[in-house]
Coordinates of C-alpha atoms in Angstrom, one line a residue:
Chain A
M11 CA 8.8 -45.0 33.5
S12 CA 11.1 -42.6 31.8
Q13 CA 11.7 -42.5 28.1
Q14 CA 13.4 -45.6 26.7
Y15 CA 15.7 -45.7 23.7
V16 CA 16.9 -48.1 21.1
V17 CA 19.8 -47.8 18.7
I18 CA 19.1 -47.8 14.9
N19 CA 22.2 -47.6 12.8
G20 CA 24.2 -45.6 15.3
N21 CA 21.4 -43.2 16.4
Y22 CA 19.5 -43.3 19.7
V23 CA 15.8 -43.3 18.9
P24 CA 12.9 -43.2 21.3
V25 CA 11.4 -46.7 21.5
Q26 CA 8.0 -45.7 20.1
D27 CA 9.7 -44.3 17.0
A28 CA 11.8 -47.4 16.4
K29 CA 10.6 -48.4 12.9
I30 CA 12.3 -49.6 9.8
H31 CA 11.0 -49.6 6.2
I32 CA 9.1 -52.7 5.1
N33 CA 11.6 -53.2 2.2
D34 CA 14.1 -54.6 4.8
L35 CA 15.0 -58.2 4.0
S36 CA 14.1 -59.3 7.5
I37 CA 10.5 -58.5 6.8
Q38 CA 10.6 -59.6 3.1
R39 CA 12.8 -62.7 3.4
G40 CA 13.4 -63.5 7.1
Y41 CA 17.1 -62.6 6.7
G42 CA 19.1 -61.4 9.6
I43 CA 21.3 -62.4 12.6
F44 CA 21.5 -61.2 16.2
D45 CA 23.0 -61.8 19.6
Y46 CA 21.7 -61.3 23.1
F47 CA 23.5 -60.7 26.4
R48 CA 22.5 -59.7 29.9
T49 CA 23.5 -56.8 32.0
K50 CA 24.0 -57.0 35.8
D51 CA 24.3 -53.8 37.8
G52 CA 24.7 -51.9 34.5
Q53 CA 27.6 -54.1 33.3
P54 CA 27.3 -56.4 30.3
V55 CA 27.9 -60.1 31.2
F56 CA 30.3 -62.1 28.9
L57 CA 30.2 -59.2 26.3
E58 CA 33.4 -60.2 24.5
D59 CA 32.0 -63.7 23.8
H60 CA 28.8 -62.3 22.5
L61 CA 30.5 -59.7 20.3
D62 CA 32.8 -62.5 18.9
R63 CA 29.8 -64.5 18.0
F64 CA 27.9 -61.5 16.6
Y65 CA 30.7 -60.6 14.2
Q66 CA 31.1 -64.3 13.3
S67 CA 27.4 -64.7 12.5
A68 CA 27.4 -61.5 10.4
S69 CA 30.5 -62.6 8.4
V70 CA 29.1 -66.1 7.6
M71 CA 25.8 -64.5 6.4
N72 CA 27.6 -62.0 4.2
L73 CA 26.4 -59.0 6.2
P74 CA 29.0 -56.3 6.7
V75 CA 29.0 -54.5 10.1
T76 CA 29.9 -50.9 9.5
Q77 CA 30.5 -50.3 13.2
S78 CA 33.9 -51.2 14.6
R79 CA 33.9 -53.3 17.8
E80 CA 34.8 -50.2 19.8
A81 CA 32.0 -48.2 18.2
L82 CA 29.5 -50.9 19.0
K83 CA 30.6 -51.1 22.6
Q84 CA 30.2 -47.3 22.9
L85 CA 26.7 -47.5 21.5
I86 CA 25.9 -50.2 24.1
T87 CA 27.4 -48.3 26.9
G88 CA 25.5 -45.2 25.9
L89 CA 22.2 -47.1 25.7
I90 CA 22.7 -48.6 29.2
E91 CA 23.3 -45.1 30.5
K92 CA 20.3 -43.5 28.7
N93 CA 17.8 -46.3 29.7
N94 CA 19.0 -46.7 33.3
L95 CA 17.9 -50.4 33.4
P96 CA 20.7 -52.0 35.5
H97 CA 19.4 -55.6 35.1
S98 CA 18.4 -56.2 31.5
G99 CA 18.8 -58.1 28.3
I100 CA 20.3 -56.4 25.3
R101 CA 19.8 -57.6 21.8
I102 CA 21.9 -56.6 18.8
T103 CA 20.2 -57.4 15.5
L104 CA 21.6 -57.1 12.0
T105 CA 19.1 -57.4 9.2
G106 CA 19.5 -58.0 5.4
G107 CA 18.9 -54.3 4.7
Y108 CA 16.8 -52.5 2.1
S109 CA 17.1 -54.6 -1.0
D110 CA 16.7 -53.1 -4.4
N111 CA 15.0 -56.2 -5.8
G112 CA 13.5 -57.8 -2.6
Y113 CA 16.2 -60.6 -2.7
N114 CA 19.8 -59.3 -3.0
L115 CA 21.5 -58.3 0.2
S116 CA 22.0 -54.6 0.8
S117 CA 23.5 -52.4 3.6
P118 CA 22.2 -54.0 6.8
N119 CA 20.2 -52.2 9.4
L120 CA 21.7 -52.5 12.9
L121 CA 19.2 -52.5 15.8
I122 CA 20.1 -52.5 19.5
T123 CA 17.3 -52.9 22.0
Q124 CA 17.2 -53.3 25.7
S125 CA 14.6 -54.6 28.1
A126 CA 14.4 -55.0 31.8
Y127 CA 15.1 -58.5 33.1
N128 CA 15.1 -59.6 36.7
F129 CA 16.6 -63.0 37.2
S130 CA 14.6 -65.4 39.4
T131 CA 16.0 -68.4 41.3
E132 CA 12.5 -69.9 41.5
A133 CA 12.6 -71.0 37.9
F134 CA 15.5 -73.4 38.8
E135 CA 13.5 -75.2 41.5
K136 CA 10.5 -75.5 39.3
G137 CA 12.5 -77.0 36.3
I138 CA 11.0 -77.6 32.9
S139 CA 9.4 -80.3 30.7
L140 CA 10.5 -80.9 27.1
V141 CA 8.8 -82.7 24.2
T142 CA 11.0 -84.1 21.5
Y143 CA 10.6 -83.3 17.8
D144 CA 12.4 -84.4 14.6
H145 CA 13.8 -81.2 13.1
Q146 CA 17.3 -80.1 12.0
R147 CA 17.6 -76.3 12.0
Q148 CA 19.0 -74.7 8.9
L149 CA 22.4 -73.0 9.3
P150 CA 22.5 -74.2 12.9
Q151 CA 25.9 -72.8 13.7
V152 CA 24.8 -69.2 13.0
K153 CA 22.6 -67.2 15.4
T154 CA 20.1 -66.1 12.7
I155 CA 16.6 -64.6 13.4
D156 CA 15.0 -67.8 12.1
Y157 CA 12.6 -69.1 14.7
L158 CA 9.8 -70.1 12.3
Q159 CA 9.7 -73.7 13.2
S160 CA 9.8 -73.2 17.0
I161 CA 7.0 -70.5 17.1
Y162 CA 5.0 -72.7 14.7
L163 CA 5.4 -75.5 17.2
Q164 CA 4.0 -73.6 20.2
P165 CA 0.5 -75.2 20.0
F166 CA 2.3 -78.7 19.7
I167 CA 4.3 -77.8 22.9
N168 CA 1.1 -76.8 24.7
E169 CA -0.7 -79.9 23.7
H170 CA 2.0 -82.0 25.2
A171 CA 2.0 -80.0 28.4
A172 CA 5.6 -79.1 27.8
D173 CA 7.6 -75.9 28.3
D174 CA 9.7 -76.2 25.2
V175 CA 10.7 -78.5 22.4
L176 CA 13.9 -80.6 22.1
Y177 CA 15.0 -81.0 18.5
H178 CA 16.5 -84.2 17.2
D179 CA 17.7 -85.0 13.7
R180 CA 16.4 -88.5 13.0
G181 CA 17.2 -89.6 16.5
E182 CA 20.3 -87.6 17.1
L183 CA 19.7 -85.0 19.8
R184 CA 20.5 -81.4 18.9
E185 CA 19.2 -78.5 21.0
C186 CA 16.2 -76.5 22.1
P187 CA 15.2 -73.5 20.0
R188 CA 16.7 -71.0 22.4
S189 CA 19.0 -73.2 24.6
N190 CA 21.6 -76.0 24.6
F191 CA 20.8 -79.4 26.0
F192 CA 23.0 -81.4 28.4
I193 CA 22.6 -84.8 30.0
V194 CA 24.3 -86.3 33.1
T195 CA 24.7 -90.1 32.6
R196 CA 24.4 -92.8 35.3
D197 CA 28.2 -92.7 35.3
R198 CA 28.1 -88.9 36.1
E199 CA 29.4 -88.0 32.6
I200 CA 28.2 -84.6 31.5
I201 CA 27.5 -84.5 27.8
T202 CA 26.1 -82.0 25.3
P203 CA 25.5 -82.6 21.6
A204 CA 28.6 -81.7 19.5
E205 CA 27.2 -81.0 16.0
K206 CA 24.7 -79.1 13.9
I207 CA 23.8 -76.8 16.8
L208 CA 24.2 -73.2 17.9
K209 CA 27.2 -73.1 20.2
G210 CA 25.8 -71.1 23.1
I211 CA 27.9 -68.9 25.3
T212 CA 26.6 -70.5 28.5
R213 CA 27.3 -73.9 27.0
K214 CA 30.9 -72.8 26.3
K215 CA 31.2 -71.6 29.9
I216 CA 30.0 -75.0 31.2
L217 CA 32.4 -76.9 29.0
G218 CA 35.2 -74.6 30.4
L219 CA 34.3 -75.1 34.1
E220 CA 37.5 -76.4 35.8
G221 CA 37.5 -80.0 37.1
L222 CA 33.9 -80.6 35.9
G223 CA 34.8 -82.6 32.8
A224 CA 31.7 -81.7 30.7
K225 CA 32.3 -82.7 27.1
E226 CA 30.7 -82.7 23.7
G227 CA 29.4 -86.0 22.3
N228 CA 26.7 -87.7 20.4
I229 CA 23.4 -88.3 22.2
S230 CA 20.6 -90.3 20.7
L231 CA 16.9 -90.3 21.7
D232 CA 17.5 -93.9 23.1
D233 CA 20.2 -92.6 25.4
L234 CA 17.5 -90.6 27.2
R235 CA 15.9 -93.8 28.6
D236 CA 18.2 -94.0 31.5
I237 CA 20.0 -90.9 32.6
R238 CA 20.7 -89.3 35.9
E239 CA 20.0 -85.7 35.1
A240 CA 19.3 -83.4 32.2
F241 CA 19.4 -79.6 31.9
I242 CA 19.3 -76.7 29.4
A243 CA 21.7 -73.8 29.3
S244 CA 21.1 -70.3 27.9
T245 CA 22.0 -66.7 28.4
T246 CA 18.4 -66.0 29.6
K247 CA 17.8 -69.0 31.8
V248 CA 21.5 -69.7 32.8
V249 CA 20.7 -73.4 33.7
L250 CA 17.3 -75.0 34.2
P251 CA 16.8 -78.7 35.3
V252 CA 14.8 -80.8 32.8
L253 CA 12.5 -82.8 34.9
K254 CA 10.5 -84.5 32.2
I255 CA 11.0 -85.5 28.6
D256 CA 8.1 -86.7 26.5
G257 CA 6.1 -87.1 29.7
K258 CA 8.6 -89.4 31.4
A259 CA 10.5 -88.3 34.5
V260 CA 14.2 -87.7 34.2
G261 CA 16.1 -89.3 37.1
D262 CA 14.0 -88.9 40.2
G263 CA 12.1 -86.0 38.7
K264 CA 13.7 -83.3 40.9
P265 CA 16.6 -80.9 40.1
G266 CA 19.8 -83.0 40.3
E267 CA 22.9 -82.3 42.4
I268 CA 25.2 -82.0 39.5
T269 CA 22.9 -79.6 37.7
R270 CA 22.6 -77.5 40.8
D271 CA 26.4 -77.4 41.2
I272 CA 26.8 -76.2 37.6
Y273 CA 24.1 -73.6 38.1
E274 CA 25.7 -72.2 41.3
R275 CA 29.2 -72.1 39.7
L276 CA 27.8 -70.2 36.7
I277 CA 25.9 -67.7 38.9
G278 CA 29.3 -67.2 40.5
L279 CA 31.0 -66.6 37.2
R280 CA 28.4 -64.0 36.4
G281 CA 29.0 -62.2 39.7
G282 CA 26.0 -63.5 41.6
V283 CA 22.2 -63.2 41.0
E284 CA 21.2 -59.7 40.1
Chain B
M11 CA 6.9 -41.0 -11.4
S12 CA 3.9 -40.1 -9.4
Q13 CA 3.5 -40.9 -5.7
Q14 CA 3.3 -44.6 -5.0
Y15 CA 1.4 -46.2 -2.2
V16 CA 1.4 -49.4 -0.1
V17 CA -1.2 -50.8 2.2
I18 CA -0.4 -51.3 5.9
N19 CA -3.3 -52.8 7.9
G20 CA -6.0 -51.4 5.7
N21 CA -4.5 -47.9 5.2
Y22 CA -2.9 -46.5 2.1
V23 CA 0.5 -45.2 3.0
P24 CA 3.0 -43.4 0.8
V25 CA 5.8 -45.9 0.0
Q26 CA 8.5 -43.7 1.7
D27 CA 6.5 -43.8 5.0
A28 CA 5.9 -47.6 4.8
K29 CA 7.6 -48.6 8.1
I30 CA 6.7 -51.0 10.9
H31 CA 8.0 -51.1 14.5
I32 CA 11.1 -53.3 15.1
N33 CA 9.2 -55.3 17.6
D34 CA 7.5 -57.1 14.8
L35 CA 8.1 -60.9 14.8
S36 CA 9.3 -60.8 11.2
I37 CA 12.2 -58.7 12.2
Q38 CA 12.7 -60.4 15.6
R39 CA 12.1 -64.0 14.6
G40 CA 11.7 -64.3 10.8
Y41 CA 8.0 -65.1 11.3
G42 CA 5.6 -64.3 8.5
I43 CA 3.8 -65.6 5.3
F44 CA 3.1 -63.9 2.0
D45 CA 1.7 -64.4 -1.5
Y46 CA 2.6 -62.8 -4.8
F47 CA 0.6 -62.4 -8.0
R48 CA 0.9 -60.4 -11.2
T49 CA -1.3 -57.8 -12.7
K50 CA -1.8 -57.5 -16.5
D51 CA -3.6 -54.4 -17.9
G52 CA -4.5 -53.5 -14.3
Q53 CA -6.2 -56.9 -13.7
P54 CA -4.8 -59.5 -11.2
V55 CA -3.9 -62.8 -12.7
F56 CA -5.1 -66.0 -11.0
L57 CA -6.1 -63.9 -7.9
E58 CA -8.5 -66.5 -6.4
D59 CA -5.7 -69.1 -6.4
H60 CA -3.3 -66.8 -4.7
L61 CA -5.9 -65.7 -2.1
D62 CA -6.8 -69.3 -1.4
R63 CA -3.1 -70.0 -0.7
F64 CA -2.6 -66.8 1.3
Y65 CA -5.5 -67.6 3.7
Q66 CA -4.3 -71.2 3.9
S67 CA -0.7 -70.2 4.8
A68 CA -2.0 -67.8 7.4
S69 CA -4.2 -70.5 9.0
V70 CA -1.4 -73.1 9.1
M71 CA 0.9 -70.6 10.8
N72 CA -1.7 -69.5 13.3
L73 CA -1.9 -65.9 12.0
P74 CA -5.4 -64.5 12.0
V75 CA -6.4 -62.4 8.9
T76 CA -8.7 -59.6 10.2
Q77 CA -9.6 -58.6 6.6
S78 CA -12.3 -60.6 4.9
R79 CA -11.6 -61.9 1.4
E80 CA -13.8 -59.1 0.0
A81 CA -12.1 -56.4 2.0
L82 CA -8.7 -57.7 0.9
K83 CA -9.8 -57.6 -2.8
Q84 CA -11.0 -54.0 -2.3
L85 CA -7.7 -53.0 -0.8
I86 CA -5.9 -54.6 -3.8
T87 CA -8.2 -52.9 -6.3
G88 CA -7.7 -49.6 -4.6
L89 CA -4.0 -49.9 -4.6
I90 CA -4.0 -50.8 -8.4
E91 CA -6.0 -47.6 -9.0
K92 CA -3.9 -45.4 -6.9
N93 CA -0.5 -46.6 -8.2
N94 CA -1.5 -46.8 -11.9
L95 CA 1.0 -49.6 -12.7
P96 CA -0.9 -51.7 -15.2
H97 CA 1.8 -54.4 -15.4
S98 CA 3.0 -55.2 -11.9
G99 CA 3.7 -57.7 -9.2
I100 CA 1.7 -57.4 -6.0
R101 CA 2.8 -58.9 -2.7
I102 CA 0.6 -59.5 0.3
T103 CA 2.6 -60.1 3.5
L104 CA 1.3 -61.1 6.9
T105 CA 3.9 -60.8 9.7
G106 CA 3.9 -62.3 13.2
G107 CA 3.0 -58.9 14.7
Y108 CA 4.1 -56.9 17.7
S109 CA 5.0 -59.5 20.3
D110 CA 4.8 -58.7 24.0
N111 CA 7.8 -60.9 24.8
G112 CA 9.6 -61.1 21.4
Y113 CA 8.4 -64.7 20.9
N114 CA 4.6 -65.2 21.3
L115 CA 2.4 -64.4 18.3
S116 CA 0.4 -61.2 18.3
S117 CA -1.9 -59.4 16.0
P118 CA -0.3 -59.7 12.5
N119 CA 0.7 -56.7 10.4
L120 CA -0.7 -56.9 6.9
L121 CA 1.4 -55.3 4.2
I122 CA 0.5 -55.0 0.5
T123 CA 3.1 -53.7 -1.9
Q124 CA 3.1 -53.2 -5.7
S125 CA 6.0 -52.9 -8.1
A126 CA 6.2 -52.4 -11.8
Y127 CA 7.0 -55.6 -13.7
N128 CA 7.3 -55.9 -17.5
F129 CA 7.4 -59.4 -18.7
S130 CA 10.0 -60.2 -21.3
T131 CA 10.0 -63.1 -23.7
E132 CA 13.8 -62.9 -24.1
A133 CA 14.3 -64.7 -20.8
F134 CA 12.7 -67.8 -22.2
E135 CA 15.1 -68.1 -25.1
K136 CA 18.1 -67.5 -22.9
G137 CA 17.1 -70.3 -20.4
I138 CA 18.8 -70.8 -17.1
S139 CA 21.5 -73.0 -15.4
L140 CA 20.9 -74.6 -12.0
V141 CA 23.3 -76.0 -9.4
T142 CA 22.0 -78.7 -7.0
Y143 CA 22.2 -78.5 -3.2
D144 CA 21.2 -80.9 -0.4
H145 CA 18.6 -79.0 1.6
Q146 CA 15.0 -79.6 2.8
R147 CA 13.1 -76.4 3.4
Q148 CA 11.3 -76.2 6.7
L149 CA 7.5 -76.1 6.5
P150 CA 7.8 -76.4 2.7
Q151 CA 4.1 -76.5 2.1
V152 CA 3.6 -73.0 3.5
K153 CA 4.6 -69.8 1.6
T154 CA 6.6 -68.3 4.5
I155 CA 9.0 -65.4 4.3
D156 CA 11.9 -67.8 5.1
Y157 CA 14.5 -67.4 2.3
L158 CA 17.5 -67.6 4.7
Q159 CA 19.2 -70.6 3.1
S160 CA 18.7 -69.4 -0.5
I161 CA 20.0 -65.9 0.0
Y162 CA 22.9 -67.4 2.0
L163 CA 23.6 -69.6 -1.0
Q164 CA 23.9 -66.7 -3.5
P165 CA 27.8 -66.8 -3.5
F166 CA 27.7 -70.6 -4.0
I167 CA 25.4 -70.1 -7.0
N168 CA 27.7 -67.5 -8.4
E169 CA 30.8 -69.7 -7.9
H170 CA 29.1 -72.4 -9.9
A171 CA 28.1 -70.0 -12.7
A172 CA 24.5 -70.9 -12.1
D173 CA 21.3 -68.7 -12.1
D174 CA 19.7 -70.5 -9.2
V175 CA 19.8 -73.5 -6.9
L176 CA 17.8 -76.7 -7.1
Y177 CA 17.2 -78.3 -3.7
H178 CA 17.2 -82.0 -3.1
D179 CA 16.6 -83.9 0.1
R180 CA 19.4 -86.5 0.2
G181 CA 19.0 -87.2 -3.5
E182 CA 15.2 -86.7 -3.8
L183 CA 14.6 -83.6 -5.9
R184 CA 12.4 -80.9 -4.4
E185 CA 12.2 -77.4 -5.9
C186 CA 14.1 -74.1 -6.5
P187 CA 13.7 -71.4 -3.8
R188 CA 11.2 -69.4 -5.8
S189 CA 10.0 -71.8 -8.4
N190 CA 8.9 -75.4 -9.0
F191 CA 10.9 -77.8 -11.1
F192 CA 9.7 -80.1 -13.9
I193 CA 11.4 -82.7 -16.1
V194 CA 10.4 -84.1 -19.5
T195 CA 11.7 -87.7 -19.7
R196 CA 13.0 -89.4 -22.8
D197 CA 9.5 -91.0 -23.0
R198 CA 8.0 -87.5 -23.0
E199 CA 6.6 -87.8 -19.6
I200 CA 6.2 -84.5 -17.8
I201 CA 6.9 -84.9 -14.0
T202 CA 7.3 -82.5 -11.1
P203 CA 8.2 -83.5 -7.5
A204 CA 5.2 -84.4 -5.4
E205 CA 6.3 -84.0 -1.8
K206 CA 7.8 -81.5 0.7
I207 CA 7.6 -78.6 -1.7
L208 CA 5.6 -75.4 -2.0
K209 CA 2.7 -76.1 -4.4
G210 CA 3.0 -73.2 -6.8
I211 CA 0.1 -71.7 -8.7
T212 CA 1.9 -71.9 -12.1
R213 CA 2.7 -75.6 -11.2
K214 CA -1.0 -76.2 -10.5
K215 CA -2.0 -74.6 -13.9
I216 CA 0.5 -76.8 -15.7
L217 CA -0.8 -80.0 -14.0
G218 CA -4.2 -78.9 -15.1
L219 CA -3.5 -78.2 -18.8
E220 CA -5.9 -80.4 -20.8
G221 CA -4.3 -83.3 -22.7
L222 CA -0.8 -82.5 -21.5
G223 CA -0.7 -85.3 -18.9
A224 CA 1.8 -83.6 -16.6
K225 CA 2.0 -85.4 -13.3
E226 CA 3.4 -85.4 -9.8
G227 CA 6.1 -88.0 -9.0
N228 CA 9.4 -88.8 -7.3
I229 CA 12.5 -87.6 -9.2
S230 CA 16.0 -88.4 -7.9
L231 CA 19.3 -86.7 -8.7
D232 CA 20.2 -89.8 -10.8
D233 CA 17.1 -89.4 -12.9
L234 CA 18.6 -86.2 -14.2
R235 CA 21.4 -88.0 -16.1
D236 CA 19.3 -88.7 -19.2
I237 CA 16.3 -86.4 -19.6
R238 CA 14.9 -84.7 -22.7
E239 CA 14.0 -81.3 -21.2
A240 CA 13.7 -79.5 -17.8
F241 CA 12.1 -76.3 -16.8
I242 CA 11.0 -74.2 -13.8
A243 CA 7.6 -72.7 -13.2
S244 CA 6.7 -69.6 -11.2
T245 CA 4.4 -66.6 -11.1
T246 CA 7.3 -64.3 -11.9
K247 CA 9.0 -66.3 -14.6
V248 CA 6.0 -68.3 -15.9
V249 CA 8.1 -71.0 -17.5
L250 CA 11.9 -71.0 -18.1
P251 CA 13.9 -73.8 -19.8
V252 CA 16.6 -75.3 -17.7
L253 CA 19.5 -75.7 -20.1
K254 CA 22.2 -76.8 -17.7
I255 CA 22.2 -78.6 -14.3
D256 CA 25.5 -78.9 -12.4
G257 CA 27.4 -77.8 -15.5
K258 CA 26.0 -80.6 -17.7
A259 CA 23.7 -79.8 -20.6
V260 CA 20.1 -80.9 -20.4
G261 CA 19.0 -82.6 -23.6
D262 CA 20.5 -80.7 -26.5
G263 CA 21.1 -77.6 -24.4
K264 CA 18.4 -75.5 -26.1
P265 CA 14.8 -74.7 -25.0
G266 CA 12.8 -77.9 -25.7
E267 CA 9.6 -78.1 -27.8
I268 CA 7.4 -79.4 -24.9
T269 CA 8.7 -76.7 -22.6
R270 CA 7.9 -74.1 -25.3
D271 CA 4.4 -75.6 -25.9
I272 CA 3.6 -75.4 -22.1
Y273 CA 5.0 -71.8 -22.0
E274 CA 2.8 -70.7 -24.8
R275 CA -0.3 -72.3 -23.4
L276 CA 0.3 -70.6 -20.0
I277 CA 0.8 -67.2 -21.7
G278 CA -2.5 -67.9 -23.3
L279 CA -4.2 -68.7 -20.0
R280 CA -2.9 -65.4 -18.6
G281 CA -4.3 -63.5 -21.6
G282 CA -1.1 -63.0 -23.5
V283 CA 2.2 -61.3 -22.8
E284 CA 1.7 -57.9 -21.1

């Protein structure tokens, strides 16, 4: 493979030299935000949505972005050209920066990394299993780098033969650590939790699908007892059917027709499978 | 000042070269633990307590420590000799390491940093003001690097003319982001929250002071209405009187006699003011 690059604060740096000083508040205090989007045939997918959210996350967390939106786009375009990875995931991270006292915010470090990603349709047919867990994420509306609880829970997930965890806040369903959660009711209503979650870009696209009627609402753990379908939505996975929750089959335990329809429409929005 | 060093994975590295790769899970996912202790006249204070907690935090978070306790002590001793900072704070950080997929744990990176610290008795006389905030820290019993919420709250703290925030979980008092909280009741009972907190080393020393009778218990926000004294305890601050909570004076608004007695006994335990 040819030399790969990342961006650190506006400079293209060979990936093996991509280091930051340990004074950075991401390392010292877990402080930072990011966003992540895909590229298909060298073109970013839903870039404007992701940049909107990136600047919004930075603003809420009091992190100034010195690069203008245009400058950021040019850095991304340059990185795509340099790395020559047509199908990829690109992550833009903004850290708390080099603090003078290990606590106060400083000038953030901006990191842009790219990795090859080949989308597979097999994952859809296989579906996933979830295990529920009582946890409310802190600052849920912001795409922070905080994944402490979910990585900590990996052994718990494995013990329950699940693929991921589904958080609920004392019975009110929220989200998975890296995706939004949807149900399809017996009455064919498509509902995703409204509050105290990260509002994903794929979630937004689903809520906007014409004629589908997907909506935000409250879902409790009890509501899961009798549903037709369930699925997760994320930039990485697009849509994956949830076939089991806490060991119990969802619907008939196979990918549902409404989930499949949404998946195919989203793939269409993205310009097909890469 | 002469050249200062840090330790990265067993090697002494000049502080300006102390960098790690951006693939580390602290930067990517806010995943890591640490501990922090003081040195006085070149000698670590309560080192065994801090090492006990460091290894415990690492174990809970599934992070292997490749260095034995003896090897870690030798690295610390070597750093103290090299840096020649007799009065200092030393921080040992263990990160999630260089993940292959940006999520799964890998071999941690061990970082040991030292900074000069001169203890001042003036801070005690000045005391501090706190503002309360409804928040339950995730994984509270582990000394993780997660300070996302507290750094995010800095503008809120400033707006309320406070020095720090005091967390409560729907009315049940917990702790400050970097210190434990104690009250002295009208009946001269000394109480600190028992549950869902980080158990600080200074807190432990106070609970162990002979004849003092300090104890763990539940304290609600309402209990703060009529108390004699309040104080915080931490490795950095030792003990600081809390003179105001949510803008209201605690007791007579001056450092209390019981707080002062505890402070002086702790300074004695540490072998005096450095």
